[in-house]
CSV table of C-alpha atoms in Angstrom, one decimal:
chain,number,residue,atom,x,y,z
A,23,MET,CA,-71.5,-48.3,-34.2
A,24,VAL,CA,-71.4,-46.1,-31.0
A,25,PRO,CA,-71.1,-42.7,-32.9
A,26,GLY,CA,-73.9,-43.7,-35.2
A,27,TYR,CA,-76.1,-44.7,-32.3
A,28,LEU,CA,-75.4,-41.4,-30.5
A,29,LEU,CA,-76.2,-39.5,-33.7
A,30,VAL,CA,-79.6,-41.3,-34.0
A,31,GLN,CA,-80.4,-40.5,-30.4
A,32,TYR,CA,-79.5,-36.9,-30.9
A,33,PHE,CA,-81.9,-36.5,-33.8
A,34,LYS,CA,-84.6,-38.4,-31.9
A,35,ARG,CA,-84.4,-35.9,-29.1
A,36,LYS,CA,-84.6,-33.0,-31.6
A,37,ASN,CA,-87.7,-34.6,-33.1
A,38,TYR,CA,-86.0,-34.9,-36.5
A,39,LEU,CA,-86.6,-38.7,-36.7
A,40,GLU,CA,-89.8,-39.8,-38.3
A,41,THR,CA,-91.7,-36.7,-37.4
A,42,GLY,CA,-91.5,-34.9,-40.7
A,43,ARG,CA,-90.4,-31.7,-39.0
A,44,GLY,CA,-86.8,-31.9,-40.0
A,45,LEU,CA,-85.0,-32.0,-43.3
A,46,CYS,CA,-81.5,-32.7,-42.1
A,47,PHE,CA,-81.9,-36.2,-40.7
A,48,PRO,CA,-83.4,-37.9,-43.8
A,49,LEU,CA,-80.4,-36.6,-45.8
A,50,VAL,CA,-78.0,-37.9,-43.1
A,51,LYS,CA,-79.8,-41.2,-42.9
A,52,ALA,CA,-79.7,-41.7,-46.7
A,53,CYS,CA,-76.0,-40.8,-46.9
A,54,VAL,CA,-74.7,-42.6,-43.8
A,55,PHE,CA,-77.1,-45.3,-42.8
A,56,GLY,CA,-79.2,-46.1,-45.9
A,57,ASN,CA,-82.9,-46.9,-46.0
A,58,GLU,CA,-82.8,-50.7,-45.5
A,59,PRO,CA,-81.1,-52.9,-43.0
A,60,LYS,CA,-78.3,-55.0,-44.3
A,61,ALA,CA,-76.5,-58.0,-42.9
A,62,SER,CA,-73.3,-57.2,-41.0
A,63,ASP,CA,-70.2,-56.5,-43.1
A,64,GLU,CA,-68.5,-59.3,-41.2
A,65,SER,CA,-70.5,-61.9,-43.1
A,66,PRO,CA,-69.4,-63.0,-46.5
A,67,LEU,CA,-71.3,-61.9,-49.6
A,68,ALA,CA,-74.0,-64.4,-50.6
A,69,PRO,CA,-73.2,-66.3,-53.8
A,70,ARG,CA,-75.0,-65.1,-56.9
A,71,THR,CA,-78.0,-67.4,-57.4
A,72,GLU,CA,-80.0,-68.0,-60.6
A,73,SER,CA,-83.8,-68.1,-60.6
A,74,ALA,CA,-85.6,-71.3,-61.2
A,75,GLU,CA,-86.9,-70.2,-64.6
A,76,THR,CA,-83.4,-69.2,-65.8
A,77,THR,CA,-82.1,-71.6,-68.3
A,78,PRO,CA,-78.4,-72.0,-69.5
A,79,THR,CA,-79.6,-70.8,-72.9
A,80,TRP,CA,-81.1,-67.7,-71.5
A,81,GLN,CA,-78.0,-67.0,-69.4
A,82,ALA,CA,-75.8,-67.5,-72.5
A,83,LEU,CA,-78.0,-65.0,-74.5
A,84,LYS,CA,-77.7,-62.5,-71.7
A,85,LEU,CA,-74.0,-62.9,-71.6
A,86,LEU,CA,-73.7,-62.5,-75.4
A,87,PHE,CA,-75.9,-59.4,-75.2
A,88,CYS,CA,-73.7,-57.9,-72.5
A,89,ALA,CA,-70.4,-58.7,-74.3
A,90,THR,CA,-71.7,-57.3,-77.6
A,91,GLY,CA,-73.0,-54.1,-76.0
A,92,LEU,CA,-69.7,-53.6,-74.2
A,93,GLN,CA,-67.7,-54.2,-77.4
A,94,VAL,CA,-69.8,-51.9,-79.6
A,95,SER,CA,-70.1,-49.1,-77.0
A,96,TYR,CA,-66.4,-48.9,-76.2
A,97,LEU,CA,-65.0,-49.5,-79.6
A,98,THR,CA,-67.2,-46.7,-80.9
A,99,TRP,CA,-66.2,-44.6,-77.9
A,100,GLY,CA,-62.5,-45.2,-78.5
A,101,VAL,CA,-62.8,-44.1,-82.2
A,102,LEU,CA,-64.7,-41.0,-81.3
A,103,GLN,CA,-62.3,-40.0,-78.5
A,104,GLU,CA,-59.3,-40.3,-80.8
A,105,ARG,CA,-61.1,-38.2,-83.4
A,106,VAL,CA,-62.0,-35.5,-80.8
A,107,MET,CA,-58.5,-35.4,-79.3
A,108,THR,CA,-56.7,-35.3,-82.7
A,109,ARG,CA,-59.0,-33.0,-84.7
A,110,SER,CA,-58.3,-29.3,-85.2
A,111,TYR,CA,-61.4,-27.2,-84.6
A,112,GLY,CA,-62.0,-23.8,-86.2
A,113,ALA,CA,-59.5,-24.3,-88.9
A,114,THR,CA,-59.7,-22.0,-91.9
A,115,ALA,CA,-57.6,-21.2,-95.0
A,116,THR,CA,-55.5,-18.7,-93.0
A,117,THR,CA,-55.6,-20.2,-89.4
A,118,PRO,CA,-54.7,-23.8,-88.5
A,119,GLY,CA,-57.3,-24.0,-85.8
A,120,GLU,CA,-56.8,-25.4,-82.3
A,121,ARG,CA,-57.0,-28.8,-80.7
A,122,PHE,CA,-58.7,-29.9,-77.5
A,123,THR,CA,-56.1,-31.5,-75.2
A,124,ASP,CA,-57.9,-31.8,-71.8
A,125,SER,CA,-59.2,-35.4,-71.7
A,126,GLN,CA,-60.4,-34.9,-68.1
A,127,PHE,CA,-63.0,-32.3,-69.2
A,128,LEU,CA,-64.3,-35.0,-71.6
A,129,VAL,CA,-64.5,-37.4,-68.7
A,130,LEU,CA,-66.6,-34.8,-66.8
A,131,MET,CA,-69.0,-34.5,-69.7
A,132,ASN,CA,-69.4,-38.2,-69.9
A,133,ARG,CA,-70.1,-38.4,-66.2
A,134,VAL,CA,-72.6,-35.6,-66.2
A,135,LEU,CA,-74.6,-37.0,-69.1
A,136,ALA,CA,-74.6,-40.5,-67.5
A,137,LEU,CA,-75.7,-39.0,-64.2
A,138,MET,CA,-78.6,-37.2,-66.0
A,139,VAL,CA,-79.7,-40.3,-67.9
A,140,ALA,CA,-79.6,-42.4,-64.8
A,141,GLY,CA,-81.4,-39.8,-62.7
A,142,LEU,CA,-84.1,-39.3,-65.3
A,143,TYR,CA,-84.6,-43.1,-65.7
A,144,CYS,CA,-84.9,-43.5,-61.9
A,145,VAL,CA,-87.6,-40.8,-61.8
A,146,LEU,CA,-89.7,-42.0,-64.7
A,147,CYS,CA,-89.4,-45.8,-64.1
A,148,LYS,CA,-90.1,-47.7,-60.9
A,149,GLN,CA,-87.0,-48.8,-59.1
A,150,PRO,CA,-86.3,-51.0,-56.1
A,151,ARG,CA,-86.3,-49.3,-52.7
A,152,HIS,CA,-82.8,-47.8,-52.4
A,153,GLY,CA,-81.1,-49.1,-49.3
A,154,ALA,CA,-77.3,-48.5,-49.8
A,155,PRO,CA,-75.7,-45.6,-47.9
A,156,MET,CA,-74.7,-43.0,-50.4
A,157,TYR,CA,-71.2,-42.7,-49.2
A,158,ARG,CA,-70.4,-46.2,-50.2
A,159,TYR,CA,-70.6,-45.2,-53.9
A,160,SER,CA,-67.7,-42.8,-53.3
A,161,PHE,CA,-65.3,-45.6,-52.8
A,162,ALA,CA,-65.9,-47.0,-56.3
A,163,SER,CA,-65.7,-43.5,-57.7
A,164,LEU,CA,-62.4,-42.6,-55.9
A,165,SER,CA,-60.8,-45.9,-56.8
A,166,ASN,CA,-61.8,-45.4,-60.5
A,167,VAL,CA,-60.2,-41.9,-60.5
A,168,LEU,CA,-57.0,-43.3,-58.9
A,169,SER,CA,-56.8,-46.2,-61.3
A,170,SER,CA,-57.1,-43.9,-64.3
A,171,TRP,CA,-54.4,-41.6,-62.9
A,172,CYS,CA,-52.1,-44.5,-62.2
A,173,GLN,CA,-52.7,-45.9,-65.7
A,174,TYR,CA,-51.9,-42.7,-67.6
A,175,GLU,CA,-48.8,-42.0,-65.4
A,176,ALA,CA,-47.5,-45.5,-65.7
A,177,LEU,CA,-47.5,-45.2,-69.5
A,178,LYS,CA,-44.6,-42.8,-69.1
A,179,PHE,CA,-42.4,-45.2,-67.2
A,180,VAL,CA,-43.1,-48.7,-68.5
A,181,SER,CA,-42.3,-50.3,-71.8
A,182,PHE,CA,-45.0,-51.4,-74.3
A,183,PRO,CA,-44.7,-55.2,-73.6
A,184,THR,CA,-45.1,-54.5,-69.9
A,185,GLN,CA,-48.2,-52.4,-70.5
A,186,VAL,CA,-49.7,-55.2,-72.6
A,187,LEU,CA,-48.9,-57.9,-70.1
A,188,ALA,CA,-50.4,-55.9,-67.2
A,189,LYS,CA,-53.7,-55.1,-69.1
A,190,ALA,CA,-54.1,-58.7,-70.3
A,191,SER,CA,-53.5,-60.2,-66.8
A,192,LYS,CA,-56.1,-58.2,-64.9
A,193,VAL,CA,-58.5,-61.2,-64.5
A,194,ILE,CA,-56.6,-63.0,-61.7
A,195,PRO,CA,-56.0,-59.8,-59.6
A,196,VAL,CA,-59.8,-59.1,-59.9
A,197,MET,CA,-60.5,-62.6,-58.6
A,198,LEU,CA,-58.1,-62.2,-55.8
A,199,MET,CA,-59.5,-58.8,-54.9
A,200,GLY,CA,-63.0,-60.4,-54.9
A,201,LYS,CA,-61.8,-62.7,-52.1
A,202,LEU,CA,-60.7,-59.7,-50.0
A,203,VAL,CA,-63.6,-57.3,-50.7
A,204,SER,CA,-66.6,-59.7,-50.7
A,205,ARG,CA,-65.1,-63.0,-49.6
A,206,ARG,CA,-66.2,-64.5,-52.9
A,207,SER,CA,-64.7,-68.0,-53.6
A,208,TYR,CA,-63.5,-69.3,-57.0
A,209,GLU,CA,-62.9,-72.9,-58.2
A,210,HIS,CA,-59.4,-74.0,-59.3
A,211,TRP,CA,-60.6,-74.3,-62.9
A,212,GLU,CA,-61.7,-70.6,-62.8
A,213,TYR,CA,-58.1,-69.6,-61.9
A,214,LEU,CA,-56.8,-71.9,-64.6
A,215,THR,CA,-59.0,-70.5,-67.4
A,216,ALA,CA,-58.3,-67.0,-66.3
A,217,GLY,CA,-54.6,-67.6,-66.6
A,218,LEU,CA,-55.0,-69.2,-70.0
A,219,ILE,CA,-57.0,-66.2,-71.2
A,220,SER,CA,-54.3,-63.8,-70.0
A,221,ILE,CA,-51.6,-65.8,-71.7
A,222,GLY,CA,-53.5,-66.1,-75.0
A,223,VAL,CA,-54.4,-62.4,-75.1
A,224,SER,CA,-50.8,-61.4,-74.2
A,225,MET,CA,-49.5,-63.6,-77.1
A,226,PHE,CA,-51.9,-62.1,-79.6
A,227,LEU,CA,-51.4,-58.5,-78.5
A,228,LEU,CA,-47.6,-58.7,-78.4
A,229,SER,CA,-47.3,-60.4,-81.8
A,230,SER,CA,-50.1,-58.6,-83.7
A,231,GLY,CA,-50.5,-55.3,-82.0
A,232,PRO,CA,-48.7,-52.3,-83.4
A,233,GLU,CA,-45.8,-51.3,-81.1
A,234,PRO,CA,-45.3,-47.6,-80.7
A,235,ARG,CA,-42.1,-46.2,-82.1
A,236,SER,CA,-40.9,-44.7,-78.9
A,237,SER,CA,-41.4,-47.0,-75.9
A,238,PRO,CA,-39.9,-46.0,-72.6
A,239,ALA,CA,-37.8,-48.3,-70.5
A,240,THR,CA,-39.5,-50.0,-67.5
A,241,THR,CA,-38.6,-48.4,-64.2
A,242,LEU,CA,-39.4,-49.2,-60.6
A,243,SER,CA,-41.7,-46.2,-60.3
A,244,GLY,CA,-43.5,-47.4,-63.4
A,245,LEU,CA,-44.1,-50.8,-62.0
A,246,ILE,CA,-45.4,-49.3,-58.7
A,247,LEU,CA,-47.9,-47.2,-60.7
A,248,LEU,CA,-48.9,-50.2,-62.8
A,249,ALA,CA,-49.5,-52.2,-59.6
A,250,GLY,CA,-51.6,-49.3,-58.3
A,251,TYR,CA,-53.6,-49.2,-61.5
A,252,ILE,CA,-54.3,-53.0,-61.3
A,253,ALA,CA,-55.2,-52.8,-57.6
A,254,PHE,CA,-57.5,-49.8,-57.9
A,255,ASP,CA,-59.2,-51.1,-61.0
A,256,SER,CA,-59.7,-54.6,-59.4
A,257,PHE,CA,-61.2,-52.9,-56.3
A,258,THR,CA,-63.6,-50.8,-58.4
A,259,SER,CA,-65.5,-53.6,-60.1
A,260,ASN,CA,-65.5,-55.8,-57.0
A,261,TRP,CA,-66.8,-53.0,-54.8
A,262,GLN,CA,-69.6,-52.4,-57.3
A,263,ASP,CA,-70.3,-56.1,-57.3
A,264,ALA,CA,-70.6,-56.1,-53.5
A,265,LEU,CA,-72.9,-53.1,-53.5
A,266,PHE,CA,-75.5,-55.1,-55.5
A,267,ALA,CA,-76.1,-57.0,-52.2
A,268,TYR,CA,-78.4,-54.1,-51.4
A,269,LYS,CA,-80.8,-55.4,-54.2
A,270,MET,CA,-80.4,-52.2,-56.2
A,271,SER,CA,-80.8,-51.8,-60.0
A,272,SER,CA,-78.0,-51.2,-62.4
A,273,VAL,CA,-79.3,-47.7,-63.1
A,274,GLN,CA,-79.3,-46.8,-59.4
A,275,MET,CA,-75.7,-48.0,-59.2
A,276,MET,CA,-74.9,-45.9,-62.3
A,277,PHE,CA,-76.5,-42.8,-60.6
A,278,GLY,CA,-74.6,-43.2,-57.3
A,279,VAL,CA,-71.2,-43.8,-58.8
A,280,ASN,CA,-71.5,-41.0,-61.4
A,281,PHE,CA,-72.7,-38.6,-58.7
A,282,PHE,CA,-69.4,-38.9,-56.8
A,283,SER,CA,-67.4,-39.1,-60.0
A,284,CYS,CA,-68.7,-35.7,-61.0
A,285,LEU,CA,-67.8,-34.2,-57.7
A,286,PHE,CA,-64.2,-35.6,-57.8
A,287,THR,CA,-63.7,-34.6,-61.4
A,288,VAL,CA,-65.1,-31.0,-60.9
A,289,GLY,CA,-62.8,-30.6,-57.9
A,290,SER,CA,-59.8,-31.8,-59.9
A,291,LEU,CA,-60.6,-29.4,-62.8
A,292,LEU,CA,-61.2,-26.5,-60.5
A,293,GLU,CA,-57.9,-27.1,-58.8
A,294,GLN,CA,-56.1,-27.1,-62.1
A,295,GLY,CA,-58.1,-24.2,-63.5
A,296,ALA,CA,-59.2,-26.2,-66.5
A,297,LEU,CA,-63.0,-26.2,-66.0
A,298,LEU,CA,-63.5,-22.6,-67.4
A,299,GLU,CA,-61.0,-23.2,-70.2
A,300,GLY,CA,-62.9,-26.3,-71.4
A,301,THR,CA,-66.2,-24.5,-71.2
A,302,ARG,CA,-64.8,-21.6,-73.2
A,303,PHE,CA,-63.5,-24.0,-75.8
A,304,MET,CA,-66.9,-25.5,-76.1
A,305,GLY,CA,-68.4,-22.1,-76.5
A,306,ARG,CA,-66.0,-21.2,-79.3
A,307,HIS,CA,-66.5,-24.4,-81.3
A,308,SER,CA,-70.0,-25.8,-81.6
A,309,GLU,CA,-68.7,-28.7,-83.6
A,310,PHE,CA,-66.7,-29.8,-80.6
A,311,ALA,CA,-69.8,-29.6,-78.4
A,312,ALA,CA,-71.6,-31.9,-80.8
A,313,HIS,CA,-68.8,-34.4,-80.9
A,314,ALA,CA,-68.4,-34.4,-77.1
A,315,LEU,CA,-72.1,-35.0,-76.7
A,316,LEU,CA,-72.0,-38.0,-79.1
A,317,LEU,CA,-68.9,-39.3,-77.1
A,318,SER,CA,-70.9,-38.9,-73.9
A,319,VAL,CA,-73.8,-40.8,-75.3
A,320,CYS,CA,-71.5,-43.8,-76.2
A,321,SER,CA,-70.0,-43.6,-72.7
A,322,ALA,CA,-73.4,-43.6,-71.0
A,323,CYS,CA,-74.5,-46.6,-73.1
A,324,GLY,CA,-71.2,-48.4,-72.1
A,325,GLN,CA,-71.8,-47.7,-68.4
A,326,LEU,CA,-75.3,-49.2,-68.6
A,327,PHE,CA,-73.8,-52.4,-70.0
A,328,ILE,CA,-71.0,-52.3,-67.4
A,329,PHE,CA,-73.3,-52.1,-64.4
A,330,TYR,CA,-75.7,-54.6,-65.8
A,331,THR,CA,-72.9,-57.1,-66.6
A,332,ILE,CA,-71.4,-56.8,-63.1
A,333,GLY,CA,-74.9,-57.1,-61.5
A,334,GLN,CA,-75.7,-60.2,-63.5
A,335,PHE,CA,-72.4,-62.1,-63.8
A,336,GLY,CA,-69.9,-60.5,-61.4
A,337,ALA,CA,-66.7,-58.6,-61.6
A,338,ALA,CA,-64.6,-61.5,-62.9
A,339,ILE,CA,-66.7,-62.2,-66.0
A,340,PHE,CA,-66.9,-58.4,-66.7
A,341,THR,CA,-63.1,-58.2,-66.6
A,342,ILE,CA,-62.7,-61.2,-69.0
A,343,ILE,CA,-65.0,-59.4,-71.5
A,344,MET,CA,-63.1,-56.2,-71.2
A,345,THR,CA,-59.8,-58.1,-71.6
A,346,LEU,CA,-61.0,-59.8,-74.7
A,347,ARG,CA,-62.1,-56.4,-76.1
A,348,GLN,CA,-58.5,-55.4,-76.7
A,349,ALA,CA,-57.7,-58.5,-78.7
A,350,PHE,CA,-61.0,-58.1,-80.6
A,351,ALA,CA,-60.2,-54.6,-81.6
A,352,ILE,CA,-56.8,-55.5,-83.0
A,353,LEU,CA,-58.3,-58.6,-84.8
A,354,LEU,CA,-61.0,-56.4,-86.3
A,355,SER,CA,-58.3,-54.0,-87.5
A,356,CYS,CA,-56.4,-56.9,-89.1
A,357,LEU,CA,-59.6,-58.0,-90.9
A,358,LEU,CA,-60.6,-54.6,-92.1
A,359,TYR,CA,-57.2,-53.3,-93.2
A,360,GLY,CA,-55.6,-56.6,-94.4
A,361,HIS,CA,-53.0,-56.9,-91.7
A,362,THR,CA,-51.5,-60.4,-91.2
A,363,VAL,CA,-51.9,-62.3,-88.0
A,364,THR,CA,-48.6,-64.0,-87.0
A,365,VAL,CA,-48.4,-67.6,-86.0
A,366,VAL,CA,-47.9,-66.7,-82.4
A,367,GLY,CA,-50.9,-64.4,-82.6
A,368,GLY,CA,-53.0,-67.2,-84.1
A,369,LEU,CA,-51.8,-69.6,-81.4
A,370,GLY,CA,-52.8,-67.0,-78.8
A,371,VAL,CA,-56.3,-66.8,-80.2
A,372,ALA,CA,-56.6,-70.6,-80.1
A,373,VAL,CA,-55.5,-70.6,-76.4
A,374,VAL,CA,-58.2,-68.0,-75.6
A,375,PHE,CA,-60.9,-70.0,-77.3
A,376,ALA,CA,-59.7,-73.2,-75.6
A,377,ALA,CA,-59.9,-71.5,-72.3
A,378,LEU,CA,-63.4,-70.2,-72.9
A,379,LEU,CA,-64.6,-73.7,-74.0
A,380,LEU,CA,-63.0,-75.2,-70.9
A,381,ARG,CA,-64.8,-72.6,-68.8
A,382,VAL,CA,-68.1,-73.5,-70.3
A,383,TYR,CA,-67.5,-77.2,-70.0
A,384,ALA,CA,-66.4,-77.0,-66.4
A,385,ARG,CA,-69.4,-74.9,-65.4
A,386,GLY,CA,-71.8,-77.3,-67.1
A,387,ARG,CA,-70.2,-80.3,-65.3
A,388,LEU,CA,-70.4,-78.4,-62.0
A,389,LYS,CA,-74.1,-77.8,-62.5
A,390,GLN,CA,-74.8,-81.4,-63.4
A,391,ARG,CA,-72.9,-82.5,-60.3
A,392,GLY,CA,-74.9,-80.1,-58.2
A,393,LYS,CA,-78.2,-81.5,-59.5
A,394,LYS,CA,-77.1,-85.1,-58.8
A,395,ALA,CA,-76.1,-84.2,-55.3
A,396,VAL,CA,-79.6,-83.0,-54.4
A,397,PRO,CA,-81.2,-85.7,-52.3
A,398,ILE,CA,-84.6,-87.0,-53.4
A,399,GLU,CA,-87.0,-87.2,-50.6
A,400,SER,CA,-88.8,-90.5,-50.3
A,401,PRO,CA,-92.5,-90.3,-49.9
A,402,VAL,CA,-93.8,-90.6,-46.3
A,403,GLN,CA,-96.0,-93.5,-45.9
A,404,LYS,CA,-99.2,-92.6,-43.9
A,405,VAL,CA,-100.4,-95.1,-41.4
């Protein structure tokens, strides 16, 4: 706090603070200090509270809306990404065409469009006063970049069953990271249902999911990368959840995170020399530009649902939805293409549904117990 205090005093002496004569300090203040006071970081994050008019039915409808939006957005995004990365552009009768192989350039396009959409929405629609220091968004952006890198590198050094178990078991690490990042507490039944969901999804994916033909053996370096992926991914959603303590909107969160994500991705592409090559490829093939734009639209819609879900329900619920998305995608493939679901896979689906029902039942009992615990004030007799 001393360096920050000295910096404020310096700008006051230079008449840059609240005088309108300087342009530097407002930028420094927004990036470093924020625009609103916030409770000390030493205090735990306040629990998420529901308004008085919010009913369980309305909460269930909002959760269903978020889950459906996430499922549709990212299932569509996955199909489009596979099509873009496997399609040959510019193919003719004499030339085979060329494929686009740099997925990081597509990530940059997704981030840029999301940044533009969020910025335009913030300009056109009234938003809450922004109070979070801008640099805090960079932590979520950097951890997201690191988790993606660890995930793709780990695929080279771990077997397919290990990948499935790690992706299906992210719920409990997210809950544990929540205790570290924002000191959020969870009940015992929440850990139990999270474990049951992880077990059920793992059973379904391992028995019904198509295993690749060549699966590498699991090595120590692969396990370390996999642990890094889980840790960084858990930190990202929990840090975003903690940032909502500044009473910002999900669109403001989307703008801040994508701003730093664009900076990190551009820096990485420039270091690799791939930014100009991706731009030239887009200039050569207008069809690729149209496909990449459609992919970016799906990504922007998915991000809107991500930040809204985290803001409304927290990081743990968001992770449960995204974990179930993998099983839902394979189940949908089985229904559409007539693939059979094994007995173990069916048992895994039953475990998942039992865990979800147990979660709903336990939450309902907890709310009823809380209502009964509220003391009823006796009327004061006037003399």
